[in-house]
Amino acid sequence: MPRAAAPGSKRARVLGFIRDRGEISRGEIAAAFELDKKTVSGIVDELLTASLIVPTGFRESQAGRRQELLALNGSHSNHVGIDLGATHIIGVLTDLNARPLDRVFFEIRPGLPVQIILDQMRTITRSLLASPRATAKVASIGVCVPGFVNPRAGVSLVAENIPGWKEVPIRAEFESAFGLPVLTEDCSRALGLAERRLGAGRGRSDFILLDLGYGIGMALFLDGRIYSGSSFKSGEIGHSVVDPSGAECTCGNRGCLETVASGRAIAREAAAGIAAGRSELLAGLTRGRGEDATAQDVAIAARMGDPFAMDLLRKAGAAIGLSLANAVNILNPASVILGGGLITSNPILVESIGAGLRANAMPGIRDELALEVSTLGVDGSALGAALLAARPVFEGA
Ligand SMILES: [Zn+2]
């Protein structure tokens, strides 16, 4: 048996380059890698034989010669990505090119028992594995979960926002159920992977992604790589302290950003405001379920001009902007991408975060910084999980 090429082999790098460029000729590959034509032809032939790439047509070169174009073969394999959030499970089926083929969305109530959540995740996986929209065999499954994850061990260490969720052996649970390779990662990093490949992070080596939902997560891309930290716990901006004498946080400390600006905190403030009669509009929007008001309700009320809701989002945005400014001053990224369920259709929050960031970051750093909003929508993390699942195909090419 020939030995599998090591990750980062020349063939793997050429395959990644073809994927990133979309369509490319042998000559362009030779120029980009400073390789001679014979070496490129050898690599391309091997990738064609492995069905990892396909010829897609011809283009006239400037010298008037026909050049064959090559592209990644999306139908080489399909991959499943599962995203567990505090209030939802989303599953996607994609081809090797990260093109979505099928999708399952499932709402969950915070506080469900761990085994029931795992059962739901497996049910969604099963339905995607049997999808009539598949274009190839499913080769692997990616699962992202919130909180601390050890991707090497395939274990979700702890998710502060899911009661009882501790030391969950995701890889073992899914591999034994489906007999396929399973990769796992934190949901914010999965969203970061999706942004890097499909969204606002394309072509960027240094960016930070803020994942704003029920909790607040972050993915760091530094020098072209995801930065996970010494024990996979980087990016806890949600637990940066904004008020040392503030409310107790799920992590045990006081006054973390999550206690004032997460989806959970905004929802709690909204419920209190409704009970105190501070917003007729929010009370009307959430009639009969005022104590279960959500951050989405607040976003809707704010868009309708409700002063209480607008004020809640402005305060949350200012706190997030301040924490982001500190992160930006330390890391000097080229861009900050705002993503996550709470960012979608929430212009007041986005504006306030931008204002807080501009007011507090160092001028020299701030002036070069791009602030962007994710366009991947609620499926971003699930797409990132599918990209994670497909990674061994590229690394092992
Ligand atoms: Zn905390």
Coordinates of C-alpha atoms and ligand atoms in Angstrom, one line a residue:
M1 CA 0.0 0.0 0.0
P2 CA 1.4 3.4 -0.9
R3 CA 1.8 5.7 2.2
A4 CA -0.7 8.5 2.4
A5 CA 0.9 11.9 1.7
A6 CA 1.7 13.9 4.8
P7 CA -0.6 16.9 5.4
G8 CA 0.7 19.9 3.6
S9 CA 2.2 17.8 0.8
K10 CA 2.7 19.5 -2.6
R11 CA -0.3 17.7 -3.9
A12 CA -2.4 18.8 -1.0
R13 CA -1.3 22.4 -1.4
V14 CA -2.1 22.3 -5.2
L15 CA -5.5 20.8 -4.4
G16 CA -6.3 23.6 -1.9
F17 CA -5.1 26.2 -4.4
I18 CA -7.5 24.8 -7.1
R19 CA -10.3 24.8 -4.6
D20 CA -9.6 28.4 -3.6
R21 CA -9.2 29.7 -7.2
G22 CA -12.4 28.0 -8.5
E23 CA -11.1 27.3 -12.0
I24 CA -7.5 27.3 -13.0
S25 CA -5.1 26.1 -15.8
R26 CA -2.0 23.9 -15.4
G27 CA 0.1 27.0 -16.4
E28 CA -1.3 29.1 -13.6
I29 CA -0.6 26.3 -11.1
A30 CA 3.0 26.1 -12.4
A31 CA 3.5 29.8 -12.0
A32 CA 2.0 30.0 -8.5
F33 CA 4.1 27.1 -7.1
E34 CA 7.2 27.8 -9.3
L35 CA 7.1 24.3 -10.6
D36 CA 8.0 23.0 -14.0
K37 CA 5.3 21.8 -16.4
K38 CA 6.2 18.1 -16.0
T39 CA 5.8 18.2 -12.2
V40 CA 2.5 20.0 -12.4
S41 CA 1.2 17.5 -15.0
G42 CA 2.2 14.7 -12.7
I43 CA 0.3 16.2 -9.7
V44 CA -2.7 17.1 -11.8
D45 CA -2.9 13.6 -13.3
E46 CA -2.8 12.1 -9.8
L47 CA -5.6 14.4 -8.6
L48 CA -7.7 13.6 -11.8
T49 CA -7.2 9.9 -11.2
A50 CA -8.4 10.3 -7.6
S51 CA -11.5 12.1 -8.9
L52 CA -10.6 15.1 -6.7
I53 CA -10.6 17.5 -9.6
V54 CA -12.3 17.6 -13.0
P55 CA -11.7 19.3 -16.3
T56 CA -14.3 22.0 -16.8
G57 CA -13.5 23.3 -20.3
F58 CA -11.0 25.4 -22.2
R59 CA -9.8 28.9 -22.4
E60 CA -7.7 30.7 -25.1
S61 CA -4.3 31.9 -23.7
Q62 CA -2.9 35.2 -24.8
A63 CA -0.6 33.3 -27.1
G64 CA -3.7 31.9 -28.8
R65 CA -3.2 28.4 -27.3
R66 CA -6.0 26.4 -25.8
Q67 CA -5.6 25.9 -22.0
E68 CA -7.6 23.2 -20.2
L69 CA -9.3 24.4 -17.0
L70 CA -9.5 22.4 -13.9
A71 CA -11.7 22.7 -10.8
L72 CA -12.4 20.8 -7.6
N73 CA -14.8 17.9 -8.1
G74 CA -17.7 18.8 -5.7
S75 CA -19.2 15.3 -6.3
H76 CA -16.1 13.6 -5.0
S77 CA -17.8 13.2 -1.6
N78 CA -20.5 14.7 0.5
H79 CA -20.2 15.8 4.1
V80 CA -22.6 16.4 7.0
G81 CA -22.2 19.3 9.3
I82 CA -24.1 19.6 12.6
D83 CA -24.3 22.7 14.7
L84 CA -25.6 22.6 18.2
G85 CA -26.6 25.9 19.6
A86 CA -28.3 26.7 22.9
T87 CA -31.7 27.1 21.2
H88 CA -31.3 25.1 17.9
I89 CA -29.7 22.2 16.1
I90 CA -28.9 22.8 12.5
G91 CA -27.7 20.1 10.1
V92 CA -26.5 20.6 6.6
L93 CA -25.4 18.2 3.8
T94 CA -22.8 19.7 1.5
D95 CA -20.6 18.5 -1.4
L96 CA -16.8 18.7 -1.3
N97 CA -17.1 22.3 -2.6
A98 CA -19.2 23.3 0.5
R99 CA -22.2 23.7 -1.7
P100 CA -25.3 23.1 0.5
L101 CA -27.5 20.3 -0.8
D102 CA -29.9 19.7 2.1
R103 CA -30.7 21.2 5.5
V104 CA -32.5 20.4 8.7
F105 CA -33.4 23.0 11.3
F106 CA -34.6 22.0 14.8
E107 CA -35.5 24.3 17.6
I108 CA -34.7 23.2 21.1
R109 CA -35.6 24.7 24.5
P110 CA -32.7 25.7 26.7
G111 CA -32.4 23.1 29.6
L112 CA -33.1 19.9 27.7
P113 CA -31.3 16.8 29.1
V114 CA -28.0 16.0 27.4
Q115 CA -29.1 12.5 26.2
I116 CA -32.2 14.0 24.4
I117 CA -30.0 16.7 22.7
L118 CA -27.6 14.0 21.5
D119 CA -30.5 11.8 20.3
Q120 CA -31.8 14.8 18.3
M121 CA -28.4 15.5 16.8
R122 CA -28.1 11.9 15.7
T123 CA -31.7 11.9 14.3
I124 CA -30.8 14.9 12.2
T125 CA -27.6 13.3 11.0
R126 CA -29.4 10.1 10.1
S127 CA -32.0 12.1 8.0
L128 CA -29.2 13.9 6.1
L129 CA -27.3 10.6 5.5
A130 CA -30.5 9.4 3.8
S131 CA -31.1 12.6 1.9
P132 CA -32.3 12.2 -1.7
R133 CA -30.4 15.3 -2.6
A134 CA -27.0 13.7 -2.0
T135 CA -24.6 13.9 -5.0
A136 CA -22.1 11.4 -3.6
K137 CA -21.4 9.1 -0.6
V138 CA -21.2 10.9 2.7
A139 CA -17.5 10.6 3.7
S140 CA -17.5 12.2 7.1
I141 CA -19.4 14.1 9.7
G142 CA -18.4 17.4 11.4
V143 CA -20.1 18.4 14.7
C144 CA -19.7 21.7 16.4
V145 CA -20.8 22.5 19.9
P146 CA -20.6 25.6 22.0
G147 CA -18.1 26.0 24.8
F148 CA -14.7 24.3 25.3
V149 CA -14.0 21.5 22.8
N150 CA -10.9 19.3 22.5
P151 CA -10.9 18.6 18.8
R152 CA -7.9 16.2 19.1
A153 CA -9.7 13.9 21.6
G154 CA -13.1 14.6 19.9
V155 CA -14.6 15.6 23.3
S156 CA -16.8 18.5 24.2
L157 CA -15.4 19.5 27.6
V158 CA -18.1 21.8 28.8
A159 CA -20.8 24.1 27.5
E160 CA -21.7 26.7 30.1
N161 CA -25.0 27.5 28.4
I162 CA -26.3 23.9 28.3
P163 CA -27.0 22.6 31.9
G164 CA -25.3 19.2 32.6
W165 CA -23.2 19.3 29.4
K166 CA -19.8 18.1 30.5
E167 CA -17.1 15.7 29.0
V168 CA -19.4 14.6 26.2
P169 CA -17.4 12.2 23.9
I170 CA -18.9 13.6 20.6
R171 CA -16.6 11.7 18.3
A172 CA -17.2 8.3 20.0
E173 CA -20.9 8.9 20.2
F174 CA -21.2 9.7 16.5
E175 CA -18.6 7.3 15.2
S176 CA -20.3 4.3 16.9
A177 CA -23.7 5.4 15.6
F178 CA -22.7 6.0 12.0
G179 CA -19.4 4.2 11.3
L180 CA -17.9 7.4 9.6
P181 CA -15.0 9.6 10.6
V182 CA -16.2 12.4 12.9
L183 CA -14.5 15.7 13.5
T184 CA -15.6 18.2 16.2
E185 CA -14.9 21.8 17.0
D186 CA -16.3 24.7 18.9
C187 CA -19.2 26.4 17.0
S188 CA -17.5 29.9 16.9
R189 CA -14.4 28.4 15.3
A190 CA -16.6 26.4 12.9
L191 CA -18.3 29.7 11.9
G192 CA -14.8 31.2 11.5
L193 CA -13.8 28.4 9.1
A194 CA -17.0 29.1 7.1
E195 CA -16.2 32.8 6.9
R196 CA -12.6 32.1 5.9
R197 CA -13.7 29.9 3.0
L198 CA -17.1 31.2 2.0
G199 CA -17.7 34.6 3.6
A200 CA -16.1 37.8 4.7
G201 CA -12.8 36.2 5.7
R202 CA -12.0 35.0 2.2
G203 CA -8.4 35.9 1.4
R204 CA -7.7 37.2 4.9
S205 CA -4.8 35.8 7.0
D206 CA -5.7 37.8 10.2
F207 CA -9.2 38.4 11.3
I208 CA -11.3 37.9 14.4
L209 CA -14.9 36.7 14.2
L210 CA -17.4 37.6 16.9
D211 CA -20.1 35.0 17.2
L212 CA -23.1 36.6 18.9
G213 CA -26.0 34.4 19.9
Y214 CA -27.3 33.1 23.2
G215 CA -23.7 33.3 24.4
I216 CA -20.8 35.2 22.9
G217 CA -18.0 33.3 21.2
M218 CA -15.0 34.2 19.1
A219 CA -12.7 32.7 16.5
L220 CA -9.2 34.0 16.0
F221 CA -7.4 33.6 12.6
L222 CA -3.8 34.6 13.0
D223 CA -1.1 34.2 10.4
G224 CA -3.6 32.3 8.2
R225 CA -4.4 29.7 10.9
I226 CA -7.1 29.3 13.4
Y227 CA -5.6 30.0 16.9
S228 CA -7.0 27.6 19.5
G229 CA -4.8 28.4 22.5
S230 CA -2.6 26.1 24.6
S231 CA -5.6 24.0 25.6
F232 CA -8.3 24.9 23.0
K233 CA -9.8 27.7 25.1
S234 CA -8.9 30.8 23.2
G235 CA -11.4 33.5 22.2
E236 CA -13.4 33.8 25.4
I237 CA -14.3 37.4 24.8
G238 CA -17.7 36.7 26.3
H239 CA -16.0 36.3 29.6
S240 CA -13.8 39.4 29.4
V241 CA -14.8 41.4 32.4
V242 CA -16.7 44.7 31.7
D243 CA -17.9 45.4 35.3
P244 CA -16.0 43.7 38.1
S245 CA -18.8 44.3 40.5
G246 CA -21.5 43.2 38.1
A247 CA -23.8 40.2 38.0
E248 CA -22.6 36.7 38.5
C249 CA -21.8 34.9 35.2
T250 CA -22.3 31.2 34.2
C251 CA -18.4 30.9 34.5
G252 CA -18.5 31.8 38.2
N253 CA -16.9 35.3 37.8
R254 CA -18.7 38.6 37.9
G255 CA -19.5 41.2 35.3
C256 CA -18.4 39.2 32.2
L257 CA -19.5 40.6 28.8
E258 CA -22.0 37.8 28.5
T259 CA -23.8 39.0 31.6
V260 CA -24.7 42.3 29.9
A261 CA -24.6 41.7 26.1
S262 CA -25.4 38.1 25.2
G263 CA -28.7 36.9 23.7
R264 CA -29.4 35.4 27.1
A265 CA -28.7 38.7 28.9
I266 CA -30.8 40.8 26.4
A267 CA -33.7 38.3 26.8
R268 CA -33.5 38.6 30.6
E269 CA -33.5 42.4 30.5
A270 CA -36.4 42.3 28.1
A271 CA -38.5 40.1 30.3
A272 CA -37.8 42.4 33.3
G273 CA -38.7 45.4 31.2
I274 CA -42.0 43.9 30.1
A275 CA -42.8 42.9 33.7
A276 CA -42.1 46.5 34.8
G277 CA -44.3 47.9 32.1
R278 CA -41.5 49.7 30.3
S279 CA -42.4 48.7 26.7
E280 CA -46.0 48.3 25.4
L281 CA -44.7 47.2 22.1
L282 CA -42.5 44.4 23.5
A283 CA -45.4 43.4 25.8
G284 CA -47.7 43.2 22.7
L285 CA -45.1 41.3 20.6
T286 CA -44.7 38.7 23.4
R287 CA -48.2 38.6 24.6
G288 CA -48.7 35.7 27.1
R289 CA -45.0 34.8 27.0
G290 CA -43.4 37.9 28.4
E291 CA -41.1 36.0 30.7
D292 CA -39.8 34.0 27.8
A293 CA -39.1 37.1 25.6
T294 CA -36.1 36.5 23.3
A295 CA -33.3 38.7 22.0
Q296 CA -35.0 38.3 18.6
D297 CA -38.1 40.0 20.0
V298 CA -36.0 42.9 21.1
A299 CA -34.4 43.2 17.7
I300 CA -37.9 43.3 16.1
A301 CA -39.2 45.9 18.6
A302 CA -36.0 48.0 18.0
R303 CA -36.6 47.9 14.3
M304 CA -40.1 49.2 14.9
G305 CA -38.6 52.1 16.8
D306 CA -39.4 51.0 20.4
P307 CA -37.1 53.2 22.6
F308 CA -36.7 50.6 25.4
A309 CA -35.6 47.9 22.9
M310 CA -33.3 50.3 21.1
D311 CA -31.7 51.3 24.4
L312 CA -31.2 47.6 25.4
L313 CA -29.4 47.0 22.1
R314 CA -27.3 50.2 22.2
K315 CA -26.1 49.3 25.7
A316 CA -25.2 45.7 24.6
G317 CA -23.5 47.0 21.5
A318 CA -21.4 49.5 23.5
A319 CA -20.2 46.8 25.8
I320 CA -19.4 44.5 23.0
G321 CA -17.6 47.3 21.1
L322 CA -15.5 48.0 24.1
S323 CA -14.4 44.4 24.6
L324 CA -13.7 44.1 20.8
A325 CA -11.5 47.3 21.0
N326 CA -9.4 45.6 23.7
A327 CA -9.0 42.5 21.5
V328 CA -8.2 44.5 18.4
N329 CA -5.5 46.5 20.3
I330 CA -3.9 43.3 21.3
L331 CA -4.1 41.3 18.1
N332 CA -4.1 44.0 15.3
P333 CA -6.3 42.0 12.9
A334 CA -7.1 43.2 9.4
S335 CA -10.8 42.8 10.0
V336 CA -13.5 42.1 12.6
I337 CA -16.4 40.0 11.3
L338 CA -19.7 40.2 13.2
G339 CA -21.6 36.9 13.0
G340 CA -24.1 34.7 14.8
G341 CA -27.8 34.6 15.1
L342 CA -28.2 38.0 16.9
I343 CA -26.4 40.0 14.2
T344 CA -28.8 39.1 11.4
S345 CA -31.4 41.9 10.8
N346 CA -30.1 43.8 13.8
P347 CA -28.8 47.2 12.4
I348 CA -28.9 49.0 15.7
L349 CA -26.8 46.4 17.4
V350 CA -24.3 46.4 14.5
E351 CA -24.1 50.2 14.6
S352 CA -23.6 50.3 18.3
I353 CA -20.8 47.7 18.3
G354 CA -19.1 49.7 15.5
A355 CA -19.4 52.9 17.5
G356 CA -18.0 51.3 20.7
L357 CA -15.2 49.7 18.7
R358 CA -14.2 53.0 17.0
A359 CA -14.5 55.0 20.3
N360 CA -12.1 52.7 22.2
A361 CA -9.6 51.1 19.8
M362 CA -6.2 52.9 19.2
P363 CA -6.5 55.3 16.3
G364 CA -3.5 53.7 14.4
I365 CA -5.1 50.3 14.6
R366 CA -8.7 51.4 14.2
D367 CA -8.1 53.3 11.0
E368 CA -6.8 50.3 9.2
L369 CA -9.4 47.9 10.5
A370 CA -12.3 46.7 8.4
L371 CA -15.6 45.9 10.3
E372 CA -17.7 43.5 8.3
V373 CA -21.0 41.7 8.9
S374 CA -21.3 38.0 8.2
T375 CA -23.5 37.1 5.2
L376 CA -23.7 33.4 5.9
G377 CA -26.8 33.6 8.1
V378 CA -27.9 31.1 10.7
D379 CA -26.4 28.1 8.8
G380 CA -22.8 29.5 9.1
S381 CA -21.6 27.2 11.9
A382 CA -23.2 24.1 10.4
L383 CA -21.5 24.9 7.0
G384 CA -18.2 25.3 9.0
A385 CA -18.8 21.9 10.6
A386 CA -19.2 20.4 7.1
L387 CA -16.0 22.2 6.0
L388 CA -14.2 20.8 9.0
A389 CA -15.5 17.3 8.1
A390 CA -14.1 17.7 4.6
R391 CA -10.7 18.9 5.8
P392 CA -9.0 15.4 5.8
V393 CA -9.8 15.0 2.1
F394 CA -7.6 18.1 1.4
E395 CA -4.9 17.4 4.0
G396 CA -4.6 13.8 2.8
A397 CA -4.6 14.5 -0.9
Ligands
ZN1 ZN -18.1 34.7 32.6

